[in-house]
Coordinates of C-alpha atoms in Angstrom, one line a residue:
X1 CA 64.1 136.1 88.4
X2 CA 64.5 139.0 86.3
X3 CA 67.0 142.0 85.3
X4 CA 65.8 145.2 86.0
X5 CA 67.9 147.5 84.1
X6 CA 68.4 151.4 83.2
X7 CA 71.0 152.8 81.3
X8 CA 72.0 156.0 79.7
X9 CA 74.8 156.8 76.9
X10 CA 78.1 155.9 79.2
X11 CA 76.2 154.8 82.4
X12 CA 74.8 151.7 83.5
X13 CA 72.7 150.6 86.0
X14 CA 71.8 146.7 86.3
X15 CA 70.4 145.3 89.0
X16 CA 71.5 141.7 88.3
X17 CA 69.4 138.6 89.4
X18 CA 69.1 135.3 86.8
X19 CA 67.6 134.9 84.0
X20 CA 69.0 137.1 81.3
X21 CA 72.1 137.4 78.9
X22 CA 73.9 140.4 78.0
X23 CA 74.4 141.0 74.3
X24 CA 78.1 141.4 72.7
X25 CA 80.2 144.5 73.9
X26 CA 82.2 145.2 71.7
X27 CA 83.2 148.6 71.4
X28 CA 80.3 150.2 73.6
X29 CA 79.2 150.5 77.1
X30 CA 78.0 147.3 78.2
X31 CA 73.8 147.3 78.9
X32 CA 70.5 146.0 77.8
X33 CA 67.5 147.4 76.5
X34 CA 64.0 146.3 77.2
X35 CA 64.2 143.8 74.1
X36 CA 67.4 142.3 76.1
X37 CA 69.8 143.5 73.4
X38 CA 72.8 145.7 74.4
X39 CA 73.4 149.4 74.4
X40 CA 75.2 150.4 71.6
X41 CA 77.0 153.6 73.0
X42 CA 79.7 156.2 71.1
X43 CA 82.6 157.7 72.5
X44 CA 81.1 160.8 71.3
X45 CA 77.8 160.1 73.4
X46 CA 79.9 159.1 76.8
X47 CA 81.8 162.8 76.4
X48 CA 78.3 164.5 75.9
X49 CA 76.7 162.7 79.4
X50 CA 76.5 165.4 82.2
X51 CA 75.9 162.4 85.4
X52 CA 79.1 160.9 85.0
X53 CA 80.4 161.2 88.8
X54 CA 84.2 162.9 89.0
X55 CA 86.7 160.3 88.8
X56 CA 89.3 160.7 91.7
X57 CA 92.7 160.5 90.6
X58 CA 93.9 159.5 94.2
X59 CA 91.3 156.5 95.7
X60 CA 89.1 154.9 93.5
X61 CA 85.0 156.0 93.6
X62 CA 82.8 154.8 96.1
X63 CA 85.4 152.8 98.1
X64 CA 86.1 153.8 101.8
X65 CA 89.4 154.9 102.8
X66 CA 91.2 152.2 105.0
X67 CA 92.1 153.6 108.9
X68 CA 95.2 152.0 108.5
X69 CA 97.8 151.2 105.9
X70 CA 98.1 153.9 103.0
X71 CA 99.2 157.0 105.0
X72 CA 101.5 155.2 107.5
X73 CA 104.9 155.5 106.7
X74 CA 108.4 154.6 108.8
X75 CA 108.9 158.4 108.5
X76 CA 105.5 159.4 109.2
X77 CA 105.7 157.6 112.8
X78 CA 109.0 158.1 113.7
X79 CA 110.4 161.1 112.3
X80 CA 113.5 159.9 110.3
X81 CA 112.6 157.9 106.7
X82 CA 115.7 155.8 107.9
X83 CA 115.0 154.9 111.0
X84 CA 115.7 151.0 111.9
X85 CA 116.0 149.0 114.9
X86 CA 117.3 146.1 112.7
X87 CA 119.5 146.2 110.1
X88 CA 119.8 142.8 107.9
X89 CA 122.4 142.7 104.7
X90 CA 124.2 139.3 104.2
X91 CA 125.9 140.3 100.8
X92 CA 129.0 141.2 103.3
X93 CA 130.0 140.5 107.2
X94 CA 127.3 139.9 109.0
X95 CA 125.9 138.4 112.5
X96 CA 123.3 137.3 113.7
X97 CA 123.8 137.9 117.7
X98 CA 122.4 140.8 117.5
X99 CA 119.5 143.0 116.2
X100 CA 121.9 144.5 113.8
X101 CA 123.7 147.6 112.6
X102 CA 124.9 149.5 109.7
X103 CA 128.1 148.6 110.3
X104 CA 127.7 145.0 111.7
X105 CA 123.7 144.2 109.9
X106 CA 122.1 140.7 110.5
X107 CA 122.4 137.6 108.4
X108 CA 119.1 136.7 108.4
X109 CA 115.3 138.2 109.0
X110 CA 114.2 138.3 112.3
X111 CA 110.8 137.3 112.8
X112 CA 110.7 138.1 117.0
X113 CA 109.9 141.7 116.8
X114 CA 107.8 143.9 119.5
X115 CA 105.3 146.9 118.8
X116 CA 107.6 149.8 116.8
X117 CA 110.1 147.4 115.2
X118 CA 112.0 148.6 111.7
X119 CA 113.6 146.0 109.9
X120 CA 115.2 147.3 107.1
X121 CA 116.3 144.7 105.0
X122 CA 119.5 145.3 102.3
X123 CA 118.6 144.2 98.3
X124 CA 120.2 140.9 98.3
X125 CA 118.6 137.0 98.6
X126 CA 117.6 136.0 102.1
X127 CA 116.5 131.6 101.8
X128 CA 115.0 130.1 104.2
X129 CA 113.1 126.8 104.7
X130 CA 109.7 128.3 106.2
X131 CA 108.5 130.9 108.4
X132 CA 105.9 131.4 111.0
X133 CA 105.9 134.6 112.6
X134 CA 103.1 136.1 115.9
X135 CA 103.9 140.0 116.8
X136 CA 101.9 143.1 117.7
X137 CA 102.2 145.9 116.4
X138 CA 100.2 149.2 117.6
X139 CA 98.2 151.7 116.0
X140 CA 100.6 154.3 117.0
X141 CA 103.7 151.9 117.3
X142 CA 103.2 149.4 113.7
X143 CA 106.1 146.9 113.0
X144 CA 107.7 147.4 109.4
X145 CA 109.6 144.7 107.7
X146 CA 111.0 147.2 104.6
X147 CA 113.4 146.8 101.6
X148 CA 114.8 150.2 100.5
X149 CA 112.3 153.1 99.1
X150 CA 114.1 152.5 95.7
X151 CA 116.5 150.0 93.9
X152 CA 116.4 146.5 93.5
X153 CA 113.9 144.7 96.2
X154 CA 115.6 142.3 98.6
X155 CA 114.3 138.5 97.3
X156 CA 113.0 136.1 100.1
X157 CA 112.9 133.1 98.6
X158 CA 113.4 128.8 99.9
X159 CA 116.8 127.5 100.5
X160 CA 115.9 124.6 98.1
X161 CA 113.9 122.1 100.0
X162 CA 110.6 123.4 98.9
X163 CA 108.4 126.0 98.1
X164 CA 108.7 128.9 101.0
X165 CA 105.7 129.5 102.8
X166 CA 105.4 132.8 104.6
X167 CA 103.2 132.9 107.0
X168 CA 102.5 134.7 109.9
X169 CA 99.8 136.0 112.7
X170 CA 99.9 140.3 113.0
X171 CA 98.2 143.2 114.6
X172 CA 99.3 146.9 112.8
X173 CA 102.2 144.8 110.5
X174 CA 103.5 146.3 107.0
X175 CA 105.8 144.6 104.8
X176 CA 106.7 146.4 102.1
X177 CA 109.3 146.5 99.4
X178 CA 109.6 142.9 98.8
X179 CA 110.2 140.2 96.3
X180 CA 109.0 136.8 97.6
X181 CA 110.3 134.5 95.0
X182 CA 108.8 131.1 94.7
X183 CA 106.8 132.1 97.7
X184 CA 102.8 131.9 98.9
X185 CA 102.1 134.6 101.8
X186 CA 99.9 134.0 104.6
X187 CA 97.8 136.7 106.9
X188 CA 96.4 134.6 109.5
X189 CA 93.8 135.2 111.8
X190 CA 95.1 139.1 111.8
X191 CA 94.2 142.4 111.7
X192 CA 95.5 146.0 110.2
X193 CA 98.2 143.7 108.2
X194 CA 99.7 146.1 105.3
X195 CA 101.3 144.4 101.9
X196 CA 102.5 147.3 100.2
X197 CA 104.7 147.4 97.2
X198 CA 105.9 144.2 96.9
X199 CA 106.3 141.5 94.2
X200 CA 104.4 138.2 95.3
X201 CA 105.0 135.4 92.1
X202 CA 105.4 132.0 91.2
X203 CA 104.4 130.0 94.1
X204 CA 104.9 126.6 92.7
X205 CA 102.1 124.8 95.1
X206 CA 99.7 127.5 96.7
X207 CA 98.4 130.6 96.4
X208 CA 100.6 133.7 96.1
X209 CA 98.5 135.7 98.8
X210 CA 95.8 134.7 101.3
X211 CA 94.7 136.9 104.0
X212 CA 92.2 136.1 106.6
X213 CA 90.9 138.5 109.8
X214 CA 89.8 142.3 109.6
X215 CA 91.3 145.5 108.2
X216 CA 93.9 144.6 105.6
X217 CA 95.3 146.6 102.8
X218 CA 97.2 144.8 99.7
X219 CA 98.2 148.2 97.9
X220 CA 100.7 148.6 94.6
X221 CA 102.0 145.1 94.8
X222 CA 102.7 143.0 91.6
X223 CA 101.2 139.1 92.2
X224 CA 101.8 136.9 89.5
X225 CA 102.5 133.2 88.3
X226 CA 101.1 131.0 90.9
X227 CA 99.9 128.4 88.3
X228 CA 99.6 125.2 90.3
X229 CA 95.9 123.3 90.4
X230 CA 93.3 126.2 91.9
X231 CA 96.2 128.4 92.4
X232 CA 94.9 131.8 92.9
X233 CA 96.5 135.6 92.7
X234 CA 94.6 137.0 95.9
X235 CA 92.2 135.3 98.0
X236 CA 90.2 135.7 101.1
X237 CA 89.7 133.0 104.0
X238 CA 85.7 132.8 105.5
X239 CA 84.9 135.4 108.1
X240 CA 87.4 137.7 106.4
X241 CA 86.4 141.5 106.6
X242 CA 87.4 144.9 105.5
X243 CA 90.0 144.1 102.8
X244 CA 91.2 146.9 100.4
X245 CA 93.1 145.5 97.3
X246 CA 94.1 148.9 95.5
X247 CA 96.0 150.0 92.9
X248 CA 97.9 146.2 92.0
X249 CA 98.9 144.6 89.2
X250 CA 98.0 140.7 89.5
X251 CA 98.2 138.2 86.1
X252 CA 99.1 135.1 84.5
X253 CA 97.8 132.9 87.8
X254 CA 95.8 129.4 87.4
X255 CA 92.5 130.4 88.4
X256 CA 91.9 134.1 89.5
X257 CA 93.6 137.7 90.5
X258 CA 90.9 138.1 93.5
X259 CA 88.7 135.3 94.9
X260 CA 86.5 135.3 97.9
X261 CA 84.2 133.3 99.8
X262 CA 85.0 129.8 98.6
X263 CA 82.7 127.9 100.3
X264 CA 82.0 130.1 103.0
X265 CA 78.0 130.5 102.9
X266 CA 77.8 130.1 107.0
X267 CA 80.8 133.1 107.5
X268 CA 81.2 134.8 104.2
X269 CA 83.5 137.6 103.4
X270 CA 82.6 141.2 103.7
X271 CA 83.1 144.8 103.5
X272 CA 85.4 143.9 100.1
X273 CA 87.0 147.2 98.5
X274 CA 88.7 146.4 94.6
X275 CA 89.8 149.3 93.4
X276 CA 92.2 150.6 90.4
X277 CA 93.8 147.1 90.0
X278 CA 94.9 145.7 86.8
X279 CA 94.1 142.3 86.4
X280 CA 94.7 140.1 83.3
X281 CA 95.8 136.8 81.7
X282 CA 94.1 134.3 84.4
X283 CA 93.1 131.1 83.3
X284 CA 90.2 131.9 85.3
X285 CA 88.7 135.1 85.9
X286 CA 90.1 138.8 87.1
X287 CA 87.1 138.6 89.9
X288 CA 85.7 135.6 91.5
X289 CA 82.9 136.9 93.9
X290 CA 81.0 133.4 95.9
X291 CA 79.6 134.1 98.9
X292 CA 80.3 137.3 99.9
X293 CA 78.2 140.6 100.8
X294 CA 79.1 144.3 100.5
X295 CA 81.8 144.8 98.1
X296 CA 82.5 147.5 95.9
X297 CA 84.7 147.0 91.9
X298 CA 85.7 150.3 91.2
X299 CA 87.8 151.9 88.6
X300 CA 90.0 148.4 87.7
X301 CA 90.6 147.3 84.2
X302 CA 90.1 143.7 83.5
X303 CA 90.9 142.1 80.2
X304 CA 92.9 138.7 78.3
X305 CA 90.7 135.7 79.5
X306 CA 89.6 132.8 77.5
X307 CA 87.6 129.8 77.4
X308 CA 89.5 127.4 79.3
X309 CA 87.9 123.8 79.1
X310 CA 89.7 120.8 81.8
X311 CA 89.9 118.9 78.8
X312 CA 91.9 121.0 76.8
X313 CA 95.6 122.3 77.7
X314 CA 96.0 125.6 78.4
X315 CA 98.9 128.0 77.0
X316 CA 99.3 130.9 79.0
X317 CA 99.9 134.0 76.7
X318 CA 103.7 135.1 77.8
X319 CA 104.8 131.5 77.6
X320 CA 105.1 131.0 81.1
X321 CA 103.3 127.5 80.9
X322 CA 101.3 125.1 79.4
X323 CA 99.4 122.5 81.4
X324 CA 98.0 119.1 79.9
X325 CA 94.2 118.7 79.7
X326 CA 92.8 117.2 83.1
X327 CA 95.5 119.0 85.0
X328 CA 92.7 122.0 86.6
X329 CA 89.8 120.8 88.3
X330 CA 87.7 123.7 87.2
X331 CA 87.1 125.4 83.6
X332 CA 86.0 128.9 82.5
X333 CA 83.7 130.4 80.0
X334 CA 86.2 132.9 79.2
X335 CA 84.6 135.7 82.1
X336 CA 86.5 138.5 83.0
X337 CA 84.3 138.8 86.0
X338 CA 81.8 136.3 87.8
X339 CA 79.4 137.1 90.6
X340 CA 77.7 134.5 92.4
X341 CA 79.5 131.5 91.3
X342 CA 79.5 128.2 93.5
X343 CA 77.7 131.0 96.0
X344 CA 75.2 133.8 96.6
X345 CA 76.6 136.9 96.6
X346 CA 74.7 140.1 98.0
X347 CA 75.1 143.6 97.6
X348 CA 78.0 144.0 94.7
X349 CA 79.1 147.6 93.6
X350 CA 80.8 147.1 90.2
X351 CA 81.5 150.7 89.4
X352 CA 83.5 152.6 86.4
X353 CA 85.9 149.4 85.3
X354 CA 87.3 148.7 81.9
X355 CA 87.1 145.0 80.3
X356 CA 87.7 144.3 77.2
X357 CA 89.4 141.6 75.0
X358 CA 87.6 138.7 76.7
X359 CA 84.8 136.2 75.9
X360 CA 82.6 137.6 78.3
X361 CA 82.9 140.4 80.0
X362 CA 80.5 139.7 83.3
X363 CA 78.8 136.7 84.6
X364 CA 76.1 136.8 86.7
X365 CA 75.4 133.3 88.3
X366 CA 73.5 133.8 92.1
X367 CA 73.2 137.8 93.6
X368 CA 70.6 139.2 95.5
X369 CA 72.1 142.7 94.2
X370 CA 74.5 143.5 92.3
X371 CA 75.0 147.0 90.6
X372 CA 77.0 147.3 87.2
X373 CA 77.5 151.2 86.5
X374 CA 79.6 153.3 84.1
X375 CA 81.7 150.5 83.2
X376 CA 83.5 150.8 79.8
X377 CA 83.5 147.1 78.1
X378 CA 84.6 146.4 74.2
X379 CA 86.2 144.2 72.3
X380 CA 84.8 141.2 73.8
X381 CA 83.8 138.1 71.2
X382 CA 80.8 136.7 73.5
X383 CA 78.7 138.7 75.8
X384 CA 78.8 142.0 77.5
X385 CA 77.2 140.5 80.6
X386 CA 75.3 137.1 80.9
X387 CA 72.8 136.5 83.8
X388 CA 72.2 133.0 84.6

């Protein structure tokens, strides 16, 4: 297999397959000339190039706008921003015989809610020792589970016994305005589920998000900290389709911000749009691609990974953790972004993203396509992008 490549000052085009290596990136736009040498590009040259598509302050290039889950607000369905048919604040009196008002709110969360539900939650800490929740929602009647618009985020976190695990079954769901503290979320077998600016972090067994089913959007959350053996930021069950991850900032996890299609070559994830995340610090990678087909990488910046070996400990690099050597089952060559591994990806759209300050800035392992264009990469000690 080969790397067909054309580039031009500030824009890339590679068609990745195997059998090539990237030169070092440092400071230029990441391609490689016939000889297999990279571009060497100057900011002067990148300002100069008249092809450069417009970037879109609002959505990120080439990524399809969701039919459900950015525009859809309490107010923009009912009418009234504060509009709630449960009200939930423990800090004072509270009870839980009802669904809760102002004056009397809830104790607790309640998790048996019918199409058009509002639960606005109170800033304050709600424990519990698990959840499972099944509701439905409707297009034009969604159930919200909402924090306030501003101010400290109510914290859902366990009551002790172990780590919480949030999970739940959903058609047309948002939660937004969260913390969950110690927490893993699950999206099971769902569809139109929308986390939206929330803080996910510090699971201390599982991954902080998993989402599995069709047509979910994970937009301006922060999902951080879940450092246990193959612990990951955001990941995506087999069969999983039309996910939007936009606009997040996800770090300092044990293996990657985004994985999908672990071991999924008979049902892989599809229809993947990453767009305008910042993703950094991993032991891992920023983007873990296996078998998956049709996704798009547009506008996210990517940078702070390492060579991590299983037989060395690993330090993260805000002293949140150091693990002896043996504790992960897997190592990394320092990639900020790996396509194809333990998988065949097909069809990849890595478009406009910054990486930098990494070993490597892409690896290319199994792909029947992928595209790598307009992507800014410097400051990277190994290679630009390595096909393998």
């Amino acid at each position: 297999m080969t790397c067909l490549v054309r580039s031009a000052p500030a824009l890339v085009l590679l068609l990745l397959a195997s059998g090539c290596s990237g030169g070092n990136g440092s400071d230029t736009d990441a391609g490689l000339d016939a000889d297999g040498t990279a571009d060497v590009v100057t900011e002067a040259d990148a300002l100069t190039e008249p092809d450069i598509p417009p970037l879109d302050a609002e959505w990120p290039v080439g990524i399809p706008y969701p039919s459900f889950g950015v525009d859809e607000t309490v107010e923009s369905v009912h009418g009234d921003a504060g509009y709630c048919t449960h009200h939930v604040d423990n800090t004072g009196t509270c009870d839980d015989s009802g669904p809760g008002t102002p004056g009397t709110p809830r104790c607790t969360i309640p998790y048996d809610l019918v199409a058009g539900d509002v639960v606005c939650i109170a800033a304050g800490t709600y424990e519990h020792s698990g959840v499972w929740m099944d509701v439905t929602g409707t297009a034009d009647a969604p159930i919200f589970i909402r924090g306030p618009d501003g101010g400290p985020r109510p914290v859902i976190t366990h009551d002790g016994s172990d780590g919480l695990r949030f999970d739940f079954t959903a058609s047309y769901l948002v939660i937004e305005n969260l913390e969950f503290a110690e927490t893993r979320v699950l999206v099971e077998s769902s569809d139109h589920v929308v986390i939206r600016n929330n803080h996910i972090h510090s699971s201390p067994d599982r991954t902080c998000l998993v989402v599995q089913g069709t047509e979910h959007v994970i937009l301006g959350n922060e999902i951080d900290h879940c450092q246990d053996n193959n612990r990951l930021g955001v990941a995506g069950s087999c069969g999983t389709s039309f996910v939007w991850v936009i606009g997040n900032h996800i770090h300092h996890n044990a293996e990657d911000s985004i994985q999908f299609g672990h071991g999924c070559e008979s049902d892989p994830p599809n229809h993947l749009y990453f767009g305008f995340n910042v993703m950094h610090s991993d032991r891992e990678n920023a983007v873990d691609l296996k078998w998956v087909h049709d996704v798009i990488v547009s506008q996210n910046e990517m940078y702070g990974y390492r060579p991590a070996p299983t037989d060395e400990e690993f330090c993260y690099d805000d002293g949140s953790g150091c693990y002896p050597a043996g504790f992960h089952d897997s190592g990394s060559d320092g990639s900020a972004m790996v396509i194809g591994s333990d998988g065949t990806s097909r069809d990849v759209w890595v478009l406009l993203n910054t990486i930098h300050d990494s070993q490597n800035a892409v690896r290319n392992e199994e792909s029947t396509l992928t595209v790598f264009f307009g992507n800014v990469v410097h400051s990277i000690a190994g290679s630009g992008v390595v096909c393998e």
